[in-house]
Every structure is written in C-alpha cells, then in structure tokens.
PDB file of C-alpha atoms in Angstrom:
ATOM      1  CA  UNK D 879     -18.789  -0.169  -9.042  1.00 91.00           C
ATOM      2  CA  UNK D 880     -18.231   2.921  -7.245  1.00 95.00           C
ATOM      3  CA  UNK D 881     -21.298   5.197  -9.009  1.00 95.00           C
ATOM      4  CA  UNK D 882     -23.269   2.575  -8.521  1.00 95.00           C
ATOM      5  CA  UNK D 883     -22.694   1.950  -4.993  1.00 95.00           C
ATOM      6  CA  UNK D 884     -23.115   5.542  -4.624  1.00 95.00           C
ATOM      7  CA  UNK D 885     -26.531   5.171  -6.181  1.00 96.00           C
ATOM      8  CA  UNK D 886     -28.353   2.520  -4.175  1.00 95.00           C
ATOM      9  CA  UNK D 887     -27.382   5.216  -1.526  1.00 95.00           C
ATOM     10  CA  UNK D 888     -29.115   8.127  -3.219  1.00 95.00           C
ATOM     11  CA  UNK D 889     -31.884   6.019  -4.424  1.00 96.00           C
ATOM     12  CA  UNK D 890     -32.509   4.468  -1.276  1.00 95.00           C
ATOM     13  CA  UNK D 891     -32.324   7.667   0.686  1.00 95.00           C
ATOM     14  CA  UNK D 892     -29.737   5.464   3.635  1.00 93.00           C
ATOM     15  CA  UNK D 893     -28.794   7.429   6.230  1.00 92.00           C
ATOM     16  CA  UNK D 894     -25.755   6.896   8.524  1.00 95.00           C
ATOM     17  CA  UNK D 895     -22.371   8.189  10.021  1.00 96.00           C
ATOM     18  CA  UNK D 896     -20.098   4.989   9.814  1.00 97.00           C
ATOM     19  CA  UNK D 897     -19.470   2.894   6.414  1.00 97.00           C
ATOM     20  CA  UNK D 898     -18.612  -0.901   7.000  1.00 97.00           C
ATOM     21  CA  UNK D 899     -15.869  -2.151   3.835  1.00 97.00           C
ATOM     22  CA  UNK D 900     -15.753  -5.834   5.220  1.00 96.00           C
ATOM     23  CA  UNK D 901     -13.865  -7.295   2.526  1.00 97.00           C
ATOM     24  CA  UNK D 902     -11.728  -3.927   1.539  1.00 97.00           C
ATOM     25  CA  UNK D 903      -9.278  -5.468  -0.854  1.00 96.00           C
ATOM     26  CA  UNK D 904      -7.120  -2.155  -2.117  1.00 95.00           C
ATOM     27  CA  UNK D 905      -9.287  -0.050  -0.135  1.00 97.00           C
ATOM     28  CA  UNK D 906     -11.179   1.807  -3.602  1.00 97.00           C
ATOM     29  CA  UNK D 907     -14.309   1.907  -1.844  1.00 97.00           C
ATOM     30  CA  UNK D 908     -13.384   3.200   1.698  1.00 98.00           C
ATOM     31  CA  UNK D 909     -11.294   5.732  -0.129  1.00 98.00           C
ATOM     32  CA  UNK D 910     -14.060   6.915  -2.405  1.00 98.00           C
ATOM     33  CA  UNK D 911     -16.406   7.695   0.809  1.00 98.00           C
ATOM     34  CA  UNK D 912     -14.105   8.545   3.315  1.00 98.00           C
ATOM     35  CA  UNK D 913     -15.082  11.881   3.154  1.00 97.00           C
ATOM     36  CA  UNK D 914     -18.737  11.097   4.286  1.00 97.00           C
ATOM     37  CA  UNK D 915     -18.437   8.754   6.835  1.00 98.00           C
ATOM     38  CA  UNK D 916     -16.296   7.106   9.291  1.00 98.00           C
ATOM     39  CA  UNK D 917     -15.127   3.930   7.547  1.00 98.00           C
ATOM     40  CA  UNK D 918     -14.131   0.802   9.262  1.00 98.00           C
ATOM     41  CA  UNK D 919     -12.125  -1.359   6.909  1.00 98.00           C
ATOM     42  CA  UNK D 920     -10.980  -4.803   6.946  1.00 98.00           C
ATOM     43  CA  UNK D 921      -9.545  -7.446   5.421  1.00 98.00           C
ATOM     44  CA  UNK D 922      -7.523 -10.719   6.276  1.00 97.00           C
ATOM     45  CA  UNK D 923      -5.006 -10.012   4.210  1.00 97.00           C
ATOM     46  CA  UNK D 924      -1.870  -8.208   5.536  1.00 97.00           C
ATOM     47  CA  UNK D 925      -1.594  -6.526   2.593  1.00 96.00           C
ATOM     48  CA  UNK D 926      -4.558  -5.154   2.439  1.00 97.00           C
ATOM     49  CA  UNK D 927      -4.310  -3.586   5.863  1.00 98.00           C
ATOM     50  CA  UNK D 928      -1.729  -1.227   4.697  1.00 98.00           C
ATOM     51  CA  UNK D 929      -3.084  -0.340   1.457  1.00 98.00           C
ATOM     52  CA  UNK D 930      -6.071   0.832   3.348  1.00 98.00           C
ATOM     53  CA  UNK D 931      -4.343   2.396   6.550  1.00 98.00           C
ATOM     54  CA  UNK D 932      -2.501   4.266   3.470  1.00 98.00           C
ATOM     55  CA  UNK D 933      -6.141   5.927   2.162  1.00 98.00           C
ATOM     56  CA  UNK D 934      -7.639   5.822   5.219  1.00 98.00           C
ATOM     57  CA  UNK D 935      -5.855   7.555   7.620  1.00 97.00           C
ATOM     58  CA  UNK D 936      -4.431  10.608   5.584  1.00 97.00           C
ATOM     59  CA  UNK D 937      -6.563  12.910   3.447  1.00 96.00           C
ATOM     60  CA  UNK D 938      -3.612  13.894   0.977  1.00 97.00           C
ATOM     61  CA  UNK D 939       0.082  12.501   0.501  1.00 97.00           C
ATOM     62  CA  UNK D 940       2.143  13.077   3.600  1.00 97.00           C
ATOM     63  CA  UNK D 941       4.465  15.683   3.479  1.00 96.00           C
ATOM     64  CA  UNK D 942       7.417  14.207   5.207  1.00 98.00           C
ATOM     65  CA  UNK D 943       8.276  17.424   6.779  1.00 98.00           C
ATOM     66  CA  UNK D 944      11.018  15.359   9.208  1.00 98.00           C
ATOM     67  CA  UNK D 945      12.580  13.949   6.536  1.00 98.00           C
ATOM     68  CA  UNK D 946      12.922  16.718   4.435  1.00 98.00           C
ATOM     69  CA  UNK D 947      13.993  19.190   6.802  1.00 98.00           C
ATOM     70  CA  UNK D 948      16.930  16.637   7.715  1.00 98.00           C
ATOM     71  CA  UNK D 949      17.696  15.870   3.792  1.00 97.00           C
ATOM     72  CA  UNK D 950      16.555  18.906   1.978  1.00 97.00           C
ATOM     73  CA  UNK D 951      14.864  16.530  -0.666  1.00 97.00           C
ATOM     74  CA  UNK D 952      12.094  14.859  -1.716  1.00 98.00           C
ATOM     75  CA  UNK D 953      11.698  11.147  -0.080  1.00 98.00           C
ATOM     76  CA  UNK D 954      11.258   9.072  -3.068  1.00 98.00           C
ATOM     77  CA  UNK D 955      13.401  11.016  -5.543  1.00 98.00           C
ATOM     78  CA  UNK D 956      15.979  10.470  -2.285  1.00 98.00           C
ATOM     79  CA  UNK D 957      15.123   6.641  -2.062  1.00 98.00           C
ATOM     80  CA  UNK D 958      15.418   5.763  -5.713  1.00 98.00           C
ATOM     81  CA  UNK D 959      18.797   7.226  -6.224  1.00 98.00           C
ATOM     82  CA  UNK D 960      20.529   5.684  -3.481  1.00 98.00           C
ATOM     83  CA  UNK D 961      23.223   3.248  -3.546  1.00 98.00           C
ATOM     84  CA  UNK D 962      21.929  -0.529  -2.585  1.00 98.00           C
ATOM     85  CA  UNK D 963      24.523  -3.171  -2.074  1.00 98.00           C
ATOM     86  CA  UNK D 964      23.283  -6.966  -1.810  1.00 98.00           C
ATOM     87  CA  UNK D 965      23.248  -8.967   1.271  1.00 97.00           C
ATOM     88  CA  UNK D 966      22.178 -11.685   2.516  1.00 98.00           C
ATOM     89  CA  UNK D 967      19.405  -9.818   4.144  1.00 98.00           C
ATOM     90  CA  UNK D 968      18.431  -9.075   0.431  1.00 98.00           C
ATOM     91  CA  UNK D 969      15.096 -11.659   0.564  1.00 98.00           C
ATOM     92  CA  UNK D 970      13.721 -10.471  -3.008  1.00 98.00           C
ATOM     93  CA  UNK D 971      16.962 -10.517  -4.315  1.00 98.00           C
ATOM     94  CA  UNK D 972      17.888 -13.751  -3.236  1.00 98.00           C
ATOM     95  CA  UNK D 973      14.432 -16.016  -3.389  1.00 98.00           C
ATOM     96  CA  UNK D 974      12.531 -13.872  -6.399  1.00 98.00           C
ATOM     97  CA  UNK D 975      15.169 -12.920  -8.987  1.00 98.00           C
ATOM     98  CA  UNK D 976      17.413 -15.425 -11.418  1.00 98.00           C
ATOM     99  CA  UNK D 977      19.613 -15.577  -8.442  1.00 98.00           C
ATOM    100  CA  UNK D 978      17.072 -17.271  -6.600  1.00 97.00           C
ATOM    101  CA  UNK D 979      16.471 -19.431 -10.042  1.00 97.00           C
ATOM    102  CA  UNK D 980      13.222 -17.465 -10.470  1.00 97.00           C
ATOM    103  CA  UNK D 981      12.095 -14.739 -12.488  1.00 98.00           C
ATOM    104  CA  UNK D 982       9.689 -12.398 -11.017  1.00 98.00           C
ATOM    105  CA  UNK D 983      11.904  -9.587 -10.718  1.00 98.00           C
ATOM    106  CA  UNK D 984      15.261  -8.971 -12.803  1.00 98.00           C
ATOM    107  CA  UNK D 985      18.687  -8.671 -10.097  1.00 98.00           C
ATOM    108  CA  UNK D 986      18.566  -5.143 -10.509  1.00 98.00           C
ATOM    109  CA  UNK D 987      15.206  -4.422  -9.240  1.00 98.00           C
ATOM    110  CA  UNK D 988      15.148  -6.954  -6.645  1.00 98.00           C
ATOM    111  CA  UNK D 989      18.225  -5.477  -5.133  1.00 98.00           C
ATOM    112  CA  UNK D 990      16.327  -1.702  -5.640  1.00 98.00           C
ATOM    113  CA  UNK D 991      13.042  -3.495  -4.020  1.00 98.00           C
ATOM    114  CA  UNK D 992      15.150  -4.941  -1.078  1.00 98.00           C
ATOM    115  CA  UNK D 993      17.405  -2.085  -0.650  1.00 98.00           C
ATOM    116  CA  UNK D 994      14.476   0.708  -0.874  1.00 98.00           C
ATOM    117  CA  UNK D 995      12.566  -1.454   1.319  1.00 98.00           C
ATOM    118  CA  UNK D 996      15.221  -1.316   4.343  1.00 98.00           C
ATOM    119  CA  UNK D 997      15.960   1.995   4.165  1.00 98.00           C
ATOM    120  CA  UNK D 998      12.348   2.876   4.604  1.00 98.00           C
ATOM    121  CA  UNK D 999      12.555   0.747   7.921  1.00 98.00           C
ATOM    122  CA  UNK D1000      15.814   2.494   8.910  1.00 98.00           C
ATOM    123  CA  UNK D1001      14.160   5.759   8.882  1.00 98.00           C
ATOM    124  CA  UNK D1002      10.858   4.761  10.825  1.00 98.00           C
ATOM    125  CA  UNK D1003      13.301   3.111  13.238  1.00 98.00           C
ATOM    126  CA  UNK D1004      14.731   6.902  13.975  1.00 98.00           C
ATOM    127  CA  UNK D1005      12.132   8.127  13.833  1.00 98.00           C
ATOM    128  CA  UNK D1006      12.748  10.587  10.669  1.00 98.00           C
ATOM    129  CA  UNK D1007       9.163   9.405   9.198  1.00 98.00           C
ATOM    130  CA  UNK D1008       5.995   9.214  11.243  1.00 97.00           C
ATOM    131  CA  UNK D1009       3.866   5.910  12.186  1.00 96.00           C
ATOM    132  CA  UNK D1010       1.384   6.596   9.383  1.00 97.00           C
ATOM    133  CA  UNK D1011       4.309   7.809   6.783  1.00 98.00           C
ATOM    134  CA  UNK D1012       5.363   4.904   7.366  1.00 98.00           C
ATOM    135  CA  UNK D1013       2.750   2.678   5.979  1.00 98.00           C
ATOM    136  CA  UNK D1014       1.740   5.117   3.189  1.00 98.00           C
ATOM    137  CA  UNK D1015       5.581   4.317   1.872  1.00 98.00           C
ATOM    138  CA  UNK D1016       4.958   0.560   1.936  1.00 98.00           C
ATOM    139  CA  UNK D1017       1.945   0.600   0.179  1.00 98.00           C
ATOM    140  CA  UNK D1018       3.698   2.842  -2.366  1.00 98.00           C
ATOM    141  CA  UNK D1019       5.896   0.216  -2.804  1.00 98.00           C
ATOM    142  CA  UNK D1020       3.477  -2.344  -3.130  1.00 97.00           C
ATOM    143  CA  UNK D1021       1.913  -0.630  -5.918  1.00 97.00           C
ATOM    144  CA  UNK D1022       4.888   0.628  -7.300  1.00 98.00           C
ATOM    145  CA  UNK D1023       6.203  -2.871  -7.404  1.00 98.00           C
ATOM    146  CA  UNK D1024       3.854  -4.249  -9.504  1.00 96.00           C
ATOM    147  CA  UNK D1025       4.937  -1.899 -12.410  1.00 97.00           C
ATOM    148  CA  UNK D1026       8.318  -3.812 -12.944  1.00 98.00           C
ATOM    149  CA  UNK D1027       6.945  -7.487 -11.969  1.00 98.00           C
ATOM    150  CA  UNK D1028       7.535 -10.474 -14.566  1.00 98.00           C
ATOM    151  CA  UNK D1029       3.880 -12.191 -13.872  1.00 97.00           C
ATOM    152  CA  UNK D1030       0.001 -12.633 -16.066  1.00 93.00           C
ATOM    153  CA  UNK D1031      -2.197 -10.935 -12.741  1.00 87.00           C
ATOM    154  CA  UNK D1032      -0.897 -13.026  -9.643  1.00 87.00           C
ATOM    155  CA  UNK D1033       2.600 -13.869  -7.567  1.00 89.00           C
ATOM    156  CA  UNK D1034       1.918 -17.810  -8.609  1.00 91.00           C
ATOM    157  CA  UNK D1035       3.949 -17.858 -11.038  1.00 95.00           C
ATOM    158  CA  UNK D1036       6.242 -15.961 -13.097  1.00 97.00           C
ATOM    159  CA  UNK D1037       6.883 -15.797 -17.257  1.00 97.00           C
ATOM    160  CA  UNK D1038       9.756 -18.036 -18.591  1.00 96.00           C
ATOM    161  CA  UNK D1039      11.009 -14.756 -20.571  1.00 97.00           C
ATOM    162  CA  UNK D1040      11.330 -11.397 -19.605  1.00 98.00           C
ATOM    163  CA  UNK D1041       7.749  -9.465 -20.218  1.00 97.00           C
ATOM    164  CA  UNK D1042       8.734  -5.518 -21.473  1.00 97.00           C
ATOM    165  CA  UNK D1043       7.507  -4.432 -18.104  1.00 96.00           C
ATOM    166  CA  UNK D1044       9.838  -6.427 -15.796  1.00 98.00           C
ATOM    167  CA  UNK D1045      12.929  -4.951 -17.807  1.00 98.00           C
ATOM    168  CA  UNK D1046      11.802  -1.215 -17.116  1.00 98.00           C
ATOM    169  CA  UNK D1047      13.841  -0.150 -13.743  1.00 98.00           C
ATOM    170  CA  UNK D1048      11.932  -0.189 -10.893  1.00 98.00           C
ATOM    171  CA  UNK D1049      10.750   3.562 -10.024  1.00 98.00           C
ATOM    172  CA  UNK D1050       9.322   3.912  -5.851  1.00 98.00           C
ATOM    173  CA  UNK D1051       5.909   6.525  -6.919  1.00 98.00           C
ATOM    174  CA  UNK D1052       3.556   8.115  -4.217  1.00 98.00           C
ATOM    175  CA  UNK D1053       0.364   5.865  -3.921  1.00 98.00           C
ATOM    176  CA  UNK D1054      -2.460   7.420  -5.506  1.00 97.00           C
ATOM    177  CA  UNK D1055      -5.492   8.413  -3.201  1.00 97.00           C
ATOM    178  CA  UNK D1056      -8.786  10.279  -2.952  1.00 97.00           C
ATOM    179  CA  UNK D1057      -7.236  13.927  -1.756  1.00 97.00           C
ATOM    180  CA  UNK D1058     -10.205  14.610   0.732  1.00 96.00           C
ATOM    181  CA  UNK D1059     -10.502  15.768   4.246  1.00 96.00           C
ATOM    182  CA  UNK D1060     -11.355  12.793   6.032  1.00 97.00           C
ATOM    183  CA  UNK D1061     -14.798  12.449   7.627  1.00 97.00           C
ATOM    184  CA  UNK D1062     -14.068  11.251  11.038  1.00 97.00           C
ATOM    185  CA  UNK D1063     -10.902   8.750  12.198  1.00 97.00           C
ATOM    186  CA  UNK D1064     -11.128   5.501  10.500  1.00 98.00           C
ATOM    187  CA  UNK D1065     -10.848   1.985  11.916  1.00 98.00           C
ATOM    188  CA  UNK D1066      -9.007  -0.461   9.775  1.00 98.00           C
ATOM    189  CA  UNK D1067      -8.655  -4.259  10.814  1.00 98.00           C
ATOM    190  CA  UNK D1068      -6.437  -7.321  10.251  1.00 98.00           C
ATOM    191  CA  UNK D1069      -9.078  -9.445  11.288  1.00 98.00           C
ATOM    192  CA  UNK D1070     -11.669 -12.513  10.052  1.00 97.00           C
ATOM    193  CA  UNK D1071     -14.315 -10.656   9.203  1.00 96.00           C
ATOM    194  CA  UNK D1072     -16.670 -13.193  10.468  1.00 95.00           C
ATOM    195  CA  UNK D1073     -15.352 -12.770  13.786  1.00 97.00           C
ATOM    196  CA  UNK D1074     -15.294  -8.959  13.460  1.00 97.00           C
ATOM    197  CA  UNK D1075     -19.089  -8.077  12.588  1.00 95.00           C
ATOM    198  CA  UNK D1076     -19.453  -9.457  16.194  1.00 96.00           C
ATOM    199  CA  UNK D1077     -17.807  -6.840  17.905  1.00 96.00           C
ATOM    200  CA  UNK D1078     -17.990  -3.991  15.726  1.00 95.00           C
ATOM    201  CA  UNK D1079     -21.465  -2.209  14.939  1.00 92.00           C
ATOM    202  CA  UNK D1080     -21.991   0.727  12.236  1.00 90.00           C
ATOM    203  CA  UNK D1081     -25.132   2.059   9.655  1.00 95.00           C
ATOM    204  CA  UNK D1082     -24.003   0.586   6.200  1.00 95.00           C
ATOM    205  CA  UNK D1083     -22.019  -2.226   5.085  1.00 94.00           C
ATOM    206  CA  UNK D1084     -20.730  -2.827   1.955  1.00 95.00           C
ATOM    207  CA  UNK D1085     -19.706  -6.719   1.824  1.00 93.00           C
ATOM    208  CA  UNK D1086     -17.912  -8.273  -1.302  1.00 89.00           C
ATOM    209  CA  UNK D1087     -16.291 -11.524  -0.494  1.00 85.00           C
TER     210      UNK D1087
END
C-alpha cells in the first residue's frame, strides 16, 4: 500500500510537516516517509513500539561504536557465537521449547533466543550500547526470531512436527530499515490510540485499525 498511499498525497496536492501512523503495526509506513515528515507512531502493542522506535529514531543501522571499540568485533557476529548455558532464567527455553512440552522453538534455539536476549540486557545495563541501540537489537531479534519459529502466521499455536524452518539454527540479523536521514525527531507511543488523538495534533493521518 505504500505507492498508493504516496499517491492520494500527490494527487491530492496535501500539505503538512507531521505524519500521524495511528495503528503502526511493524512501522512500514512511518519508515517509508520518515524522511518527509515528522512521524508520530503508535500502537498498543508493546511490540510494536520497538519495532517502530527501531525505524524511527535512527536513519541507518547503528554503528555500535562502544561496543566495538571495547570488543574489536561486530555485535551480532559477537552475540551469535557466544556460549549460552540454560537456567532457570531461560523463559523461552523453559515454557516454548519440548522442554516446556511445546514446540515453537527447538532447545537449541530457545536457549540461543534466551541467552542472546540477556546478554543484550547485560550490555545496555553497562552501558556498552546506547538507549536507542538498544531497542534496534530487540527488534532485530524479534524479526530475526521469526525465521526459526515452528508456527502457520501467529504465536497461537505451534505445528505437531518440526516445519524445515524451525530446524535451521537461529541466526540474530540487523533489522532491515529505510536508510534515510530522518525528517525531524519522531514521537512513537505505547498508547490507546483513542485516547491519544486527544492530546496529540498533526497535518495527516494515516489510520488502519
């Protein structure tokens, strides 16, 4: 739908600084235009918060200069060869894998998933990668994650055998976004967008419930 939201904009000569995505999902559309205008993004889903802080707030993949000045390597080449022993503080492991009597993920990759996933919270907490780092690492993980995971489209419910995909190892990859200087500083929201529109105000608003 992007061209064609893209159109009705041409066509309709609309004018404006600030684009509204009130139901931003992934954040496709905010990321498409957020070299044009200052987009304020929301959506009630947590998720969906950091995927768009991700493509909002940086204009090209963050260059973890911290973290490679301290390690002398790249971040995710760094976080997918480590070493990840299982704990008990290993929640994918333990509730989403056969261990767990479920089959989303296969042991291997839930311990990779949980293990990746604390480090990455071990290095904001010493500061090695930056707020915004930070987030752009989750929701490479997010999307990365869904490479490996044993389901038809949604977390409902798994497949009683292992699909092809779920046996590949899981691989932590950069989150693809739209490498473009950023128009202005976004605003992205957690909120109910109902509740929102009242206390926001922009030019054009692109709502898809």
């Amino acid at each position: 739908l992007l061209s064609s939201i893209d159109e009705v904009i041409k066509e309709n000569n609309i004018e404006g600084e600030t684009f509204a995505d009130l139901f931003a999902g992934t954040g496709c559309v905010g990321d498409f235009f957020k070299d044009r205008y200052q987009i304020i993004s929301n959506d009630f889903l947590f998720y969906s918060y950091i995927m768009n802080r991700a493509k909002l707030k940086n204009s090209s993949i963050p260059k973890f200069d911290s973290f490679r000045k301290k390690y002398k390597s790249d971040i995710f080449e760094w976080l997918n060869i480590q070493t990840y022993i299982p704990d008990n503080s290993y929640f994918i492991y333990l509730n989403y894998t056969p261990i767990g009597n479920r089959m989303f993920f296969t042991e291997e990759n839930g311990i990779k998933i949980d293990g990746i996933r604390q480090k990455i919270e071990e290095l904001r907490a010493k500061n090695i990668i930056e707020e915004e780092e930070y987030y752009y690492l989750i929701a490479s993980m997010m999307e990365s994650i869904t490479k490996v995971s044993n389901i038809s489209g949604t977390y409902e419910a798994f497949f009683k055998f292992w699909d092809s995909r779920a046996e590949k190892e899981f691989d932590l990859q950069p989150l693809e976004i739209n490498e473009a200087q950023l128009h202005a500083d976004n605003l992205i929201f957690n909120e109910d967008t109902n509740k929102l529109v009242r206390e926001i105000k922009g030019d054009i608003a692109y709502i898809d419930p």
